[in-house]
Short mmCIF file of C-alpha atoms in Angstrom, two decimals:
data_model
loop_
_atom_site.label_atom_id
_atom_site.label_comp_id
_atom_site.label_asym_id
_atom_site.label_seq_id
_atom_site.Cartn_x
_atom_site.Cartn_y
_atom_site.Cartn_z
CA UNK A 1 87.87 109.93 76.58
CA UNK A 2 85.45 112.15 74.49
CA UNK A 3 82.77 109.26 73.98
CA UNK A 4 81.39 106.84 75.97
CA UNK A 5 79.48 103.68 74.48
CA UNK A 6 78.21 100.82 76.46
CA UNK A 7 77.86 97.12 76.26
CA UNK A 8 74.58 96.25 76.45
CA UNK A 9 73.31 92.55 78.08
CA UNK A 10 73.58 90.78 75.31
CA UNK A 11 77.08 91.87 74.26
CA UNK A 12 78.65 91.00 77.37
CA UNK A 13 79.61 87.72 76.96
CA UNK A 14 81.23 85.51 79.83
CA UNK A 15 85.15 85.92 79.91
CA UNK A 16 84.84 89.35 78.06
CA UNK A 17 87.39 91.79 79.83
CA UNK A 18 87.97 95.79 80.61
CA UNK A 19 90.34 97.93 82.16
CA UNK A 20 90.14 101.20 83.57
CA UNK A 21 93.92 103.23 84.59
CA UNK A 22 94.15 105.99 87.49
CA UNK A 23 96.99 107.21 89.15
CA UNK A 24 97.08 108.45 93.05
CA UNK A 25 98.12 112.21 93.26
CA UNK A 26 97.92 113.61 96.58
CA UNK A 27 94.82 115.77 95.51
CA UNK A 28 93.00 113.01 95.57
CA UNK A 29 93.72 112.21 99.19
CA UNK A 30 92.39 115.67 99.84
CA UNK A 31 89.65 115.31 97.02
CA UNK A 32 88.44 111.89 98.68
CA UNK A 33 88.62 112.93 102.47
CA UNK A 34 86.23 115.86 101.56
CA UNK A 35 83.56 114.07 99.53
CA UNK A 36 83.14 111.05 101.85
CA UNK A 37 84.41 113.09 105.03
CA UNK A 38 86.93 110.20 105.97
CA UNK A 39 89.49 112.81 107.46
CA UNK A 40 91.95 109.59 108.86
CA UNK A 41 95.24 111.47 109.28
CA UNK A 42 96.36 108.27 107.90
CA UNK A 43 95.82 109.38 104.17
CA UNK A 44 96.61 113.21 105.12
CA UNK A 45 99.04 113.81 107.29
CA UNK A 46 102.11 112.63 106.65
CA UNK A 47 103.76 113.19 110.15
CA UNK A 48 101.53 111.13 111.96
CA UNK A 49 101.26 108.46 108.71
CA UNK A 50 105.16 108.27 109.60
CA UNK A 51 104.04 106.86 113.16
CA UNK A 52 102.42 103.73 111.30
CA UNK A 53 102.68 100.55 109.66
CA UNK A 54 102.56 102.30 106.42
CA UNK A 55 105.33 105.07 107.04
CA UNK A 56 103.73 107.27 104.87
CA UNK A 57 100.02 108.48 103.58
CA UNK A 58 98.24 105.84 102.01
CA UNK A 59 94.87 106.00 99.61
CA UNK A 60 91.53 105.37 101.14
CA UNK A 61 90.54 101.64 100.17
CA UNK A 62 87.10 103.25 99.24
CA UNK A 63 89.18 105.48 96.76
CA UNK A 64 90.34 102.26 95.43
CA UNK A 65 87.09 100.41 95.66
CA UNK A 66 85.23 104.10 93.88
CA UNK A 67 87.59 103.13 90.85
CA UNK A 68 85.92 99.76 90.11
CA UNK A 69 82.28 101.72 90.12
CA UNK A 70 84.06 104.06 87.56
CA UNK A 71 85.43 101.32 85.10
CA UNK A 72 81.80 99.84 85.16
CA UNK A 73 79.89 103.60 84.32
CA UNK A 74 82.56 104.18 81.64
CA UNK A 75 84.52 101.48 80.19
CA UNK A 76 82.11 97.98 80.81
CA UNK A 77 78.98 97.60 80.81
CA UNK A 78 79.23 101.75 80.75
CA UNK A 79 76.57 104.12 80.28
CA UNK A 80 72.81 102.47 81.72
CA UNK A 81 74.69 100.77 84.18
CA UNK A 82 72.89 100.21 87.80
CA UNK A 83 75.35 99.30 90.25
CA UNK A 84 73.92 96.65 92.32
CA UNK A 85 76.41 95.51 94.42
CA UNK A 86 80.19 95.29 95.37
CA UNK A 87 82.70 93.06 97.44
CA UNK A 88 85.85 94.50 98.11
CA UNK A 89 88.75 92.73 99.67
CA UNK A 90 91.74 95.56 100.30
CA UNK A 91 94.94 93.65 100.18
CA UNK A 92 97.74 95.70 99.93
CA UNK A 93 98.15 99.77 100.56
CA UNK A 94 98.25 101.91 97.55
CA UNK A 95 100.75 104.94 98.23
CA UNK A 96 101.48 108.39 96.49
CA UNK A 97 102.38 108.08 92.59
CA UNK A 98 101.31 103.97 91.91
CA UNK A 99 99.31 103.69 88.78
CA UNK A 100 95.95 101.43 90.00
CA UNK A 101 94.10 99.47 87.22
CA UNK A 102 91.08 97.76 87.36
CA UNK A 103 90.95 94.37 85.64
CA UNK A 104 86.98 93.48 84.70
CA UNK A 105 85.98 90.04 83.74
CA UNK A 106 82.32 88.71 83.31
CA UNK A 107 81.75 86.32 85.43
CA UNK A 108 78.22 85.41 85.41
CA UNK A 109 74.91 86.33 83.52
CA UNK A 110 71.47 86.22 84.78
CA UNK A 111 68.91 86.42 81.84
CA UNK A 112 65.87 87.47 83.59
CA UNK A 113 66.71 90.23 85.54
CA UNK A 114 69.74 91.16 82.98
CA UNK A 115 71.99 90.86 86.03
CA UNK A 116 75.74 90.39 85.11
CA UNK A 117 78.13 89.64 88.07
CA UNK A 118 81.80 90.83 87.30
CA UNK A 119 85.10 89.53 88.96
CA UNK A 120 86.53 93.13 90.02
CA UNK A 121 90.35 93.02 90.65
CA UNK A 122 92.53 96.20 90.94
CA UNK A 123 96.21 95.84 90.64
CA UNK A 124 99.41 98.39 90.68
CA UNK A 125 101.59 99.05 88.40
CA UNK A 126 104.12 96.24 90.02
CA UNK A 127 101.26 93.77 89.07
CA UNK A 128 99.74 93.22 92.85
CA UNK A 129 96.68 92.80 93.26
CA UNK A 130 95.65 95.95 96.13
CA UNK A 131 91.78 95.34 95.72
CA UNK A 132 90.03 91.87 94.85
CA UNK A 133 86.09 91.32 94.59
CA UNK A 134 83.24 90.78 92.97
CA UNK A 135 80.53 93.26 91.75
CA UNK A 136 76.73 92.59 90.74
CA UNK A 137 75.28 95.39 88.17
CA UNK A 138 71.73 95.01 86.18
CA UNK A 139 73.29 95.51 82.50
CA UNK A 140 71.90 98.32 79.74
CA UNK A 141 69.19 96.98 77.35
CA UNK A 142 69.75 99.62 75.11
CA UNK A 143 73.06 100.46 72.95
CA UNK A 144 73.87 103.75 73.84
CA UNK A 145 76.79 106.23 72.93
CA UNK A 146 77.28 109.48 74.84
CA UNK A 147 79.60 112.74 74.56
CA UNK A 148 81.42 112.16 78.52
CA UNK A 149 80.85 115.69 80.01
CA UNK A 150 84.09 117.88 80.96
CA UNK A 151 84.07 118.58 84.49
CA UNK A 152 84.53 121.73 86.29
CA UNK A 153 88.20 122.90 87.20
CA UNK A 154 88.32 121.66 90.55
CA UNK A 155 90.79 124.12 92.58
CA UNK A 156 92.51 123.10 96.49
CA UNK A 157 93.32 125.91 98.85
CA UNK B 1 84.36 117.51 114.92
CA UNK B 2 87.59 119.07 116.48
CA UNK B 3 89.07 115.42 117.95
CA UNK B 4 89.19 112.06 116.62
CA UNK B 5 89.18 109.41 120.19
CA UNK B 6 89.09 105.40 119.22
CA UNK B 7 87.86 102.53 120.31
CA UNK B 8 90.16 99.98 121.25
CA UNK B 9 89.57 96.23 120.20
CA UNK B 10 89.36 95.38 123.60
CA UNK B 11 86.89 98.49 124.28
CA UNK B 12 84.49 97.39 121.15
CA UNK B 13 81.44 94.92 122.74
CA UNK B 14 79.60 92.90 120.29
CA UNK B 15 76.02 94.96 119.57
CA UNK B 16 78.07 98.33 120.19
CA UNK B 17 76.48 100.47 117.55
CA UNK B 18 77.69 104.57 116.44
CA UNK B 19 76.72 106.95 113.52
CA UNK B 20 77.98 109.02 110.94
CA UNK B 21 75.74 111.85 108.87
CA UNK B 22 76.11 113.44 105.55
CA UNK B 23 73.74 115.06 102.81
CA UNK B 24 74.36 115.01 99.49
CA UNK B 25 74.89 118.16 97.84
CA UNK B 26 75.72 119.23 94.14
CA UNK B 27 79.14 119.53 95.16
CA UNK B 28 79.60 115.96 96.03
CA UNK B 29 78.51 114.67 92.87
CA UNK B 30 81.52 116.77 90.94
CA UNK B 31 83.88 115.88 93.45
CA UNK B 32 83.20 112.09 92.91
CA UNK B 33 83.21 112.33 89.55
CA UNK B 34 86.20 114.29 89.87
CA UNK B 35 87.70 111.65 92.15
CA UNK B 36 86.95 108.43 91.38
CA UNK B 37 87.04 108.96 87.15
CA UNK B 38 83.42 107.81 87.46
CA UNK B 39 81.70 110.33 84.99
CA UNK B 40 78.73 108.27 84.69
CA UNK B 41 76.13 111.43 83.23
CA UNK B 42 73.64 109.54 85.64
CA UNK B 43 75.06 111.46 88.16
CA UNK B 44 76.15 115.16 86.45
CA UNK B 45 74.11 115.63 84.17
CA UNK B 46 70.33 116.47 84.77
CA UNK B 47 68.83 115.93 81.30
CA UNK B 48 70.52 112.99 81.06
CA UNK B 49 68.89 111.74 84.39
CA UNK B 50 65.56 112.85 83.59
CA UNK B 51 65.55 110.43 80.30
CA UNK B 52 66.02 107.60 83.25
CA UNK B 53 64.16 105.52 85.77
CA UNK B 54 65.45 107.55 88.36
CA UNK B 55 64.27 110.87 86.94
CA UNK B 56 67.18 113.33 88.25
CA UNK B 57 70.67 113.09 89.26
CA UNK B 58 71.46 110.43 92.06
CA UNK B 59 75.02 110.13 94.34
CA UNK B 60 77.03 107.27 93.09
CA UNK B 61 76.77 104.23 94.95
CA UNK B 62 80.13 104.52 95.78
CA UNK B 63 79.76 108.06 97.11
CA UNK B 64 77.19 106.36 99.75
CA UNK B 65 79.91 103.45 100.51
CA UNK B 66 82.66 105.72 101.15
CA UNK B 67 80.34 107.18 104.00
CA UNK B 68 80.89 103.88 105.71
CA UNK B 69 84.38 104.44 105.44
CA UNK B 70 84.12 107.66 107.24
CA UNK B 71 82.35 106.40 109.83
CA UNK B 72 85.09 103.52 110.57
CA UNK B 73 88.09 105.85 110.54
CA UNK B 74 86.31 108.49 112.54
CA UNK B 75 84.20 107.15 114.55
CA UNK B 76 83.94 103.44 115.69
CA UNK B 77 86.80 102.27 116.01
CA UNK B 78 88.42 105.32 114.63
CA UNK B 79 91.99 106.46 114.24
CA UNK B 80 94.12 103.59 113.81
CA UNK B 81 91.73 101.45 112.46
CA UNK B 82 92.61 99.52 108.97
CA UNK B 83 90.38 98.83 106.85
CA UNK B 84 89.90 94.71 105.43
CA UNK B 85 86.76 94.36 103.79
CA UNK B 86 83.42 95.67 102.66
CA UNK B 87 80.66 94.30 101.12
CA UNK B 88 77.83 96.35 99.62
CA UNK B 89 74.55 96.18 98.30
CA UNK B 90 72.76 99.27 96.44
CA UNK B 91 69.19 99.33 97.70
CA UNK B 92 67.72 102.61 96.54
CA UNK B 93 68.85 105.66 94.61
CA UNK B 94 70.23 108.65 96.77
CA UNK B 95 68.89 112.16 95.62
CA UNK B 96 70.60 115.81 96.03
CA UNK B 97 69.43 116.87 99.81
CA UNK B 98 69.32 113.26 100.78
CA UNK B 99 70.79 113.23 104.28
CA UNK B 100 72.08 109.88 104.82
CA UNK B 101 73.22 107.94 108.45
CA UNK B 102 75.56 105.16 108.58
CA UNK B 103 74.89 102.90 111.67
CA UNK B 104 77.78 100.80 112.06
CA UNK B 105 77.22 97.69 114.76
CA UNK B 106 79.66 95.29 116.39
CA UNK B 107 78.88 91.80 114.87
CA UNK B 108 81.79 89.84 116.10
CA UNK B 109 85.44 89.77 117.45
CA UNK B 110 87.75 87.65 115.80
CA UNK B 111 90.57 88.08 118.83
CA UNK B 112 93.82 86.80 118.00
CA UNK B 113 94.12 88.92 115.13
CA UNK B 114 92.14 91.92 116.48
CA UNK B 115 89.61 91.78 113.67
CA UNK B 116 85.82 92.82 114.09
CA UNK B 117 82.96 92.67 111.71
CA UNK B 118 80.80 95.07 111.48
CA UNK B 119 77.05 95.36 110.21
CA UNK B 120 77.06 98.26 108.08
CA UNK B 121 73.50 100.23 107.23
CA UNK B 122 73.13 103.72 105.36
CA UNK B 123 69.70 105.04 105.41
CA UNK B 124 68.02 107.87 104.34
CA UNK B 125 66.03 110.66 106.31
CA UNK B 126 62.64 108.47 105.82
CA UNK B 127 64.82 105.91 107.70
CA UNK B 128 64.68 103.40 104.13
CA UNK B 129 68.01 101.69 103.88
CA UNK B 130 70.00 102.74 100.87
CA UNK B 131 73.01 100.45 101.50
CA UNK B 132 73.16 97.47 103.08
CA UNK B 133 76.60 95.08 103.57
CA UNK B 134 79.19 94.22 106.46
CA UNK B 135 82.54 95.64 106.92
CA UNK B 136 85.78 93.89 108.32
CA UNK B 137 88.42 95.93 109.78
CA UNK B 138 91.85 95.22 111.80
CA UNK B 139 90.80 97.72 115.34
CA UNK B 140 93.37 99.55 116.91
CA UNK B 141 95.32 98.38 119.77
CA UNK B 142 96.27 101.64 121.38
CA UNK B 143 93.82 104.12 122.73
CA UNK B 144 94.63 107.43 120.85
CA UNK B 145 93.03 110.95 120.35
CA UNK B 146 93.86 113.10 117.58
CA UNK B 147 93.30 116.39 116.62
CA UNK B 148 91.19 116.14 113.14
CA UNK B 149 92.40 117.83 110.00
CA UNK B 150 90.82 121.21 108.75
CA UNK B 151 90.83 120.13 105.15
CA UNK B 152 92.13 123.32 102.75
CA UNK B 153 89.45 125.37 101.09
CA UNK B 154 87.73 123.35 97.66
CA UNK B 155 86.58 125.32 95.03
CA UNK B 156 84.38 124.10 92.30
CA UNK B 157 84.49 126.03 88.58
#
């Protein structure tokens, strides 16, 4: 992704759709535990993940739940986005190597305030659904198209 | 934080209340990014920010929720605790030095499937709520204590 252009309020139009793709590497259960300082041993130890219902690391739902706020800043509505609000449902664990992606669908529009209100599901790559929800953001007046910046290198021990 | 000690669902009393605090540092906002996919130049890039109602960088929304997520898995009810439900509702913009507190409180105890709501607050050092929204999570059963997880060494560029 070397551009990012956004939908503004008007464009979105009930029914309209988005995805967004990411798949869990274990960096990111090292990544995630740092920035939010959720240090379960759950999703970073696999020894004691062993002990539990899920018999091996799983992803932090917030991980999950973060990649719904990222298919609404890049894909739809995108850039000018203010995230409002978010439900999130965690239904099934999401383990080393499955390929999440988030399924937008407009749901609602509220003139006024330019308030859309999107249904928010994330699936895996089997087709179940791991997070379902709903998410309120005020939509972009303006059309906008930016260059997406290249991050740092990011490097782990 | 050197050990992680639950709360059992039969230890957790309805208006039990516990903390978690973080500040937000450049780092975090990379990380996220990193993370999460959620390159939103709202929150990395400064020019871009200053063009905006909010005038500089701010954390993602989702940065803020994941704090709540910390503060269920290591504090109240901590290790073993799996996580149902969140909602969340952005209130005001977080800025770089922001220290933020969750203050997680016992709503309710749904017993026969060991389920407790939780009210779920993150606000800022002028004590102004940032996040509002209620959590549901299945509490652990057994009392445990764990040692916590030095995470490896993160570098940045």
């Amino acid at each position: 992704m070397n551009q990012l252009t956004n939908y503004t309020f008007d464009e979105l139009e009930i029914g309209a759709t988005a995805t967004f793709e990411r798949t869990l590497e274990e960096k990111d259960l090292i990544l995630f535990a740092a920035v939010s300082g959720d240090i379960n041993p759950l999703h970073l130890d696999p020894e004691f993940a062993r002990t539990t219902q899920f018999k091996e690391r799983i992803a932090h739902g917030a991980w999950s739940g973060s990649l719904i706020s990222a298919a609404l800043a890049n894909v739809m509505p995108g850039p000018g986005t203010v995230y409002l609000g978010q439900s999130l449902q965690f239904q099934r664990p999401v383990k080393l190597g499955d390929t999440l992606r988030v399924e937008l669908e407009v749901k609602d529009k509220q003139e006024r305030r330019k308030q859309v209100t999107f249904i928010t599901k994330v699936v895996n790559q089997q087709g179940k659904t791991v997070v379902s929800g709903e998410a309120l953001v005020m939509a972009p007046s303006e059309k906008m198209t930016l260059d997406a910046r290249t991050l740092p290198t990011i490097t782990i021990g």
